[in-house]
Amino acid sequence: MAPDLDLSLFAKETPPAPPGSSDEVIRLTKLFYDKEHRIFVRLQNHPRIARYHGWDLKHGLLFDRYPAGDLFTHLLQNRDTPPPLLLRLRWVREIAEGLACIHSEGVVWVDVTLSNVLLTESSSIVLCDFAGSCLINIPGEQKLPYEYRDCQVLASHMTQMPRYKQGRLWKGPGSPHPNEDWLLNPHSDRFAFGALMFCLIALRFPHSPFFVVHDLKESVDIFKKHQALEFDTFGDVEEYRALNEIVRKCFYAAYDSTDKLLEDIRVVCDAMPSNAPLLQDKIRDSEVYLPESRSTNRRLFPFGDNEDEFD
């Protein structure tokens, strides 16, 4: 790292394509970084989005530092004494606030995971990592190049939304008709948010006794259940019935907008009594595999140099 970088900032490096890369890989690499930069420019000044300081060509994309780390690691490190339910519900609401901002600006987050939720010093949260996100054209914006869809990632198969038959993706202006290959849209983000919300409240992943699903067979079984529209619930507990309904609507793509999802979450979270029974008193994973600490380097180069990958 160059010595003149402000140490109060975090640099997400934007290395060039490796020497000898094809023209296609070079093009996609530049597009990959430019896309994330454009997204953060769109989303700036919202309290639930990681604070962005621009793209320095020497150092990379620059952000505020968040020493408390990500929410996924925080929960696993405190698995025997998890944060109180009301705090976890506040995080659910704050994540929904960030997601509503993202969708209002024509962005599909795609990688909706607790690893991409950072804790602030005040124990609030901000959302980060839009490298694999999808940009959607919205009214009043310059039409975005179709090629942006070439440089995004797919979400985990366990949080992949079933292929529901839909006319338009959402009500109102700017809603495109889904193509056969249109896998990423606000509904798919809300589906993954439903699973994330389930994890925060129940302290386990849907259809699993564990917070982290490591077993491949178990993960495939969860995927098959979701594709068959078999969704987990919080059970028949009075205090959780309204939360059950929110998760159900996320899983069934029943929300017309993330603003409506946020509205429902605010009402339910405000109504949750402080003495509500816990569905689980701790995270039951006996072995914990914590992700590597975030460094300035990208762990994986965004594109391989295989022309078949871009067919």
mmCIF file of N, CA and C in Angstrom, residues 128-184:
data_model
loop_
_atom_site.group_PDB
_atom_site.id
_atom_site.type_symbol
_atom_site.label_atom_id
_atom_site.label_comp_id
_atom_site.label_asym_id
_atom_site.label_seq_id
_atom_site.Cartn_x
_atom_site.Cartn_y
_atom_site.Cartn_z
ATOM 1 N N CYS A 128 -22.350 -2.830 2.611
ATOM 2 C CA CYS A 128 -21.163 -2.645 1.779
ATOM 3 C C CYS A 128 -21.123 -3.701 0.687
ATOM 4 N N ASP A 129 -20.125 -3.613 -0.155
ATOM 5 C CA ASP A 129 -19.788 -4.582 -1.201
ATOM 6 C C ASP A 129 -20.872 -4.689 -2.275
ATOM 7 N N PHE A 130 -20.706 -3.864 -3.295
ATOM 8 C CA PHE A 130 -21.614 -3.898 -4.435
ATOM 9 C C PHE A 130 -20.878 -4.331 -5.704
ATOM 10 N N ALA A 131 -19.778 -5.056 -5.516
ATOM 11 C CA ALA A 131 -18.990 -5.502 -6.665
ATOM 12 C C ALA A 131 -19.797 -6.427 -7.564
ATOM 13 N N GLY A 132 -20.643 -7.253 -6.986
ATOM 14 C CA GLY A 132 -21.430 -8.192 -7.780
ATOM 15 C C GLY A 132 -22.846 -7.740 -8.010
ATOM 16 N N SER A 133 -23.135 -6.477 -7.756
ATOM 17 C CA SER A 133 -24.508 -5.987 -7.846
ATOM 18 C C SER A 133 -24.927 -5.726 -9.288
ATOM 19 N N CYS A 134 -26.212 -5.447 -9.445
ATOM 20 C CA CYS A 134 -26.799 -5.244 -10.763
ATOM 21 C C CYS A 134 -27.423 -3.858 -10.819
ATOM 22 N N LEU A 135 -27.123 -3.118 -11.866
ATOM 23 C CA LEU A 135 -27.705 -1.798 -12.072
ATOM 24 C C LEU A 135 -28.926 -1.912 -12.972
ATOM 25 N N ILE A 136 -29.997 -1.248 -12.575
ATOM 26 C CA ILE A 136 -31.228 -1.236 -13.357
ATOM 27 C C ILE A 136 -31.486 0.187 -13.814
ATOM 28 N N ASN A 137 -31.916 0.337 -15.040
ATOM 29 C CA ASN A 137 -32.257 1.663 -15.524
ATOM 30 C C ASN A 137 -33.495 2.179 -14.799
ATOM 31 N N ILE A 138 -33.444 3.409 -14.326
ATOM 32 C CA ILE A 138 -34.585 4.006 -13.643
ATOM 33 C C ILE A 138 -34.941 5.317 -14.330
ATOM 34 N N PRO A 139 -36.204 5.751 -14.198
ATOM 35 C CA PRO A 139 -36.629 6.976 -14.882
ATOM 36 C C PRO A 139 -35.738 8.162 -14.523
ATOM 37 N N GLY A 140 -35.383 8.945 -15.528
ATOM 38 C CA GLY A 140 -34.565 10.126 -15.294
ATOM 39 C C GLY A 140 -33.078 9.870 -15.335
ATOM 40 N N GLU A 141 -32.676 8.597 -15.364
ATOM 41 C CA GLU A 141 -31.257 8.256 -15.415
ATOM 42 C C GLU A 141 -30.858 7.946 -16.859
ATOM 43 N N GLN A 142 -29.618 8.223 -17.174
ATOM 44 C CA GLN A 142 -29.114 7.841 -18.490
ATOM 45 C C GLN A 142 -29.169 6.327 -18.618
ATOM 46 N N LYS A 143 -29.568 5.846 -19.779
ATOM 47 C CA LYS A 143 -29.687 4.406 -19.972
ATOM 48 C C LYS A 143 -28.339 3.740 -19.721
ATOM 49 N N LEU A 144 -28.354 2.685 -18.934
ATOM 50 C CA LEU A 144 -27.112 2.011 -18.558
ATOM 51 C C LEU A 144 -26.728 0.971 -19.600
ATOM 52 N N PRO A 145 -25.446 0.791 -19.836
ATOM 53 C CA PRO A 145 -25.040 -0.208 -20.832
ATOM 54 C C PRO A 145 -25.423 -1.615 -20.387
ATOM 55 N N TYR A 146 -25.949 -2.379 -21.329
ATOM 56 C CA TYR A 146 -26.369 -3.749 -21.028
ATOM 57 C C TYR A 146 -25.201 -4.570 -20.497
ATOM 58 N N GLU A 147 -23.979 -4.200 -20.909
ATOM 59 C CA GLU A 147 -22.806 -4.987 -20.521
ATOM 60 C C GLU A 147 -22.578 -5.015 -19.018
ATOM 61 N N TYR A 148 -23.190 -4.105 -18.279
ATOM 62 C CA TYR A 148 -23.009 -4.148 -16.831
ATOM 63 C C TYR A 148 -23.473 -5.487 -16.264
ATOM 64 N N ARG A 149 -24.418 -6.119 -16.934
ATOM 65 C CA ARG A 149 -24.901 -7.409 -16.442
ATOM 66 C C ARG A 149 -23.868 -8.509 -16.648
ATOM 67 N N ASP A 150 -22.825 -8.229 -17.454
ATOM 68 C CA ASP A 150 -21.785 -9.229 -17.669
ATOM 69 C C ASP A 150 -20.839 -9.350 -16.482
ATOM 70 N N CYS A 151 -20.856 -8.380 -15.586
ATOM 71 C CA CYS A 151 -19.852 -8.378 -14.512
ATOM 72 C C CYS A 151 -20.544 -8.357 -13.155
ATOM 73 N N GLN A 152 -21.308 -9.383 -12.870
ATOM 74 C CA GLN A 152 -21.949 -9.504 -11.575
ATOM 75 C C GLN A 152 -21.861 -10.960 -11.137
ATOM 76 N N VAL A 153 -22.149 -11.203 -9.884
ATOM 77 C CA VAL A 153 -22.067 -12.552 -9.350
ATOM 78 C C VAL A 153 -23.463 -13.047 -9.028
ATOM 79 N N LEU A 154 -23.591 -14.348 -8.853
ATOM 80 C CA LEU A 154 -24.857 -14.932 -8.424
ATOM 81 C C LEU A 154 -24.819 -15.154 -6.923
ATOM 82 N N ALA A 155 -25.975 -15.043 -6.301
ATOM 83 C CA ALA A 155 -26.062 -15.263 -4.868
ATOM 84 C C ALA A 155 -25.941 -16.755 -4.561
ATOM 85 N N SER A 156 -25.803 -17.072 -3.284
ATOM 86 C CA SER A 156 -25.765 -18.468 -2.851
ATOM 87 C C SER A 156 -27.014 -19.201 -3.331
ATOM 88 N N HIS A 157 -26.844 -20.464 -3.709
ATOM 89 C CA HIS A 157 -28.001 -21.228 -4.185
ATOM 90 C C HIS A 157 -29.060 -21.382 -3.100
ATOM 91 N N MET A 158 -28.651 -21.310 -1.824
ATOM 92 C CA MET A 158 -29.620 -21.465 -0.733
ATOM 93 C C MET A 158 -30.538 -20.259 -0.599
ATOM 94 N N THR A 159 -30.120 -19.119 -1.151
ATOM 95 C CA THR A 159 -30.969 -17.928 -1.096
ATOM 96 C C THR A 159 -31.437 -17.531 -2.491
ATOM 97 N N GLN A 160 -31.450 -18.497 -3.400
ATOM 98 C CA GLN A 160 -31.912 -18.228 -4.760
ATOM 99 C C GLN A 160 -33.421 -18.347 -4.822
ATOM 100 N N MET A 161 -34.068 -17.319 -5.326
ATOM 101 C CA MET A 161 -35.521 -17.277 -5.388
ATOM 102 C C MET A 161 -36.050 -18.235 -6.451
ATOM 103 N N PRO A 162 -37.149 -18.933 -6.170
ATOM 104 C CA PRO A 162 -37.780 -19.752 -7.213
ATOM 105 C C PRO A 162 -38.192 -18.888 -8.402
ATOM 106 N N ARG A 163 -38.364 -19.498 -9.554
ATOM 107 C CA ARG A 163 -38.756 -18.760 -10.761
ATOM 108 C C ARG A 163 -40.268 -18.545 -10.758
ATOM 109 N N TYR A 164 -40.690 -17.533 -10.056
ATOM 110 C CA TYR A 164 -42.106 -17.208 -10.025
ATOM 111 C C TYR A 164 -42.531 -16.601 -11.359
ATOM 112 N N LYS A 165 -43.779 -16.845 -11.732
ATOM 113 C CA LYS A 165 -44.340 -16.229 -12.928
ATOM 114 C C LYS A 165 -44.792 -14.819 -12.570
ATOM 115 N N GLN A 166 -44.162 -13.838 -13.167
ATOM 116 C CA GLN A 166 -44.481 -12.449 -12.860
ATOM 117 C C GLN A 166 -44.636 -11.661 -14.147
ATOM 118 N N GLY A 167 -45.522 -10.677 -14.115
ATOM 119 C CA GLY A 167 -45.659 -9.790 -15.248
ATOM 120 C C GLY A 167 -44.530 -8.785 -15.228
ATOM 121 N N ARG A 168 -44.674 -7.767 -14.413
ATOM 122 C CA ARG A 168 -43.595 -6.804 -14.216
ATOM 123 C C ARG A 168 -42.926 -7.081 -12.871
ATOM 124 N N LEU A 169 -41.696 -6.638 -12.731
ATOM 125 C CA LEU A 169 -40.946 -6.949 -11.520
ATOM 126 C C LEU A 169 -41.465 -6.183 -10.317
ATOM 127 N N TRP A 170 -41.993 -4.994 -10.551
ATOM 128 C CA TRP A 170 -42.610 -4.237 -9.468
ATOM 129 C C TRP A 170 -43.587 -3.251 -10.079
ATOM 130 N N LYS A 171 -44.493 -2.742 -9.301
ATOM 131 C CA LYS A 171 -45.474 -1.787 -9.790
ATOM 132 C C LYS A 171 -44.834 -0.415 -9.959
ATOM 133 N N GLY A 172 -45.325 0.328 -10.943
ATOM 134 C CA GLY A 172 -44.845 1.685 -11.105
ATOM 135 C C GLY A 172 -43.870 1.840 -12.250
ATOM 136 N N PRO A 173 -43.433 3.075 -12.492
ATOM 137 C CA PRO A 173 -42.540 3.357 -13.623
ATOM 138 C C PRO A 173 -41.169 2.723 -13.447
ATOM 139 N N GLY A 174 -40.563 2.400 -14.563
ATOM 140 C CA GLY A 174 -39.208 1.864 -14.534
ATOM 141 C C GLY A 174 -39.126 0.375 -14.319
ATOM 142 N N SER A 175 -40.279 -0.310 -14.216
ATOM 143 C CA SER A 175 -40.256 -1.747 -13.955
ATOM 144 C C SER A 175 -40.184 -2.519 -15.264
ATOM 145 N N PRO A 176 -39.100 -3.240 -15.497
ATOM 146 C CA PRO A 176 -38.993 -3.997 -16.751
ATOM 147 C C PRO A 176 -39.753 -5.314 -16.676
ATOM 148 N N HIS A 177 -40.143 -5.820 -17.833
ATOM 149 C CA HIS A 177 -40.664 -7.182 -17.889
ATOM 150 C C HIS A 177 -39.483 -8.131 -17.720
ATOM 151 N N PRO A 178 -39.621 -9.178 -16.904
ATOM 152 C CA PRO A 178 -38.478 -10.089 -16.714
ATOM 153 C C PRO A 178 -38.214 -10.929 -17.960
ATOM 154 N N ASN A 179 -36.950 -11.061 -18.310
ATOM 155 C CA ASN A 179 -36.557 -11.979 -19.364
ATOM 156 C C ASN A 179 -36.377 -13.362 -18.759
ATOM 157 N N GLU A 180 -36.221 -14.358 -19.616
ATOM 158 C CA GLU A 180 -36.017 -15.718 -19.124
ATOM 159 C C GLU A 180 -34.770 -15.812 -18.255
ATOM 160 N N ASP A 181 -33.758 -15.008 -18.570
ATOM 161 C CA ASP A 181 -32.503 -15.082 -17.817
ATOM 162 C C ASP A 181 -32.414 -14.009 -16.739
ATOM 163 N N TRP A 182 -33.539 -13.346 -16.458
ATOM 164 C CA TRP A 182 -33.524 -12.269 -15.466
ATOM 165 C C TRP A 182 -33.633 -12.882 -14.068
ATOM 166 N N LEU A 183 -32.496 -13.221 -13.492
ATOM 167 C CA LEU A 183 -32.482 -13.866 -12.184
ATOM 168 C C LEU A 183 -32.343 -12.865 -11.051
ATOM 169 N N LEU A 184 -31.903 -11.650 -11.359
ATOM 170 C CA LEU A 184 -31.561 -10.687 -10.322
ATOM 171 C C LEU A 184 -32.480 -9.482 -10.425
#
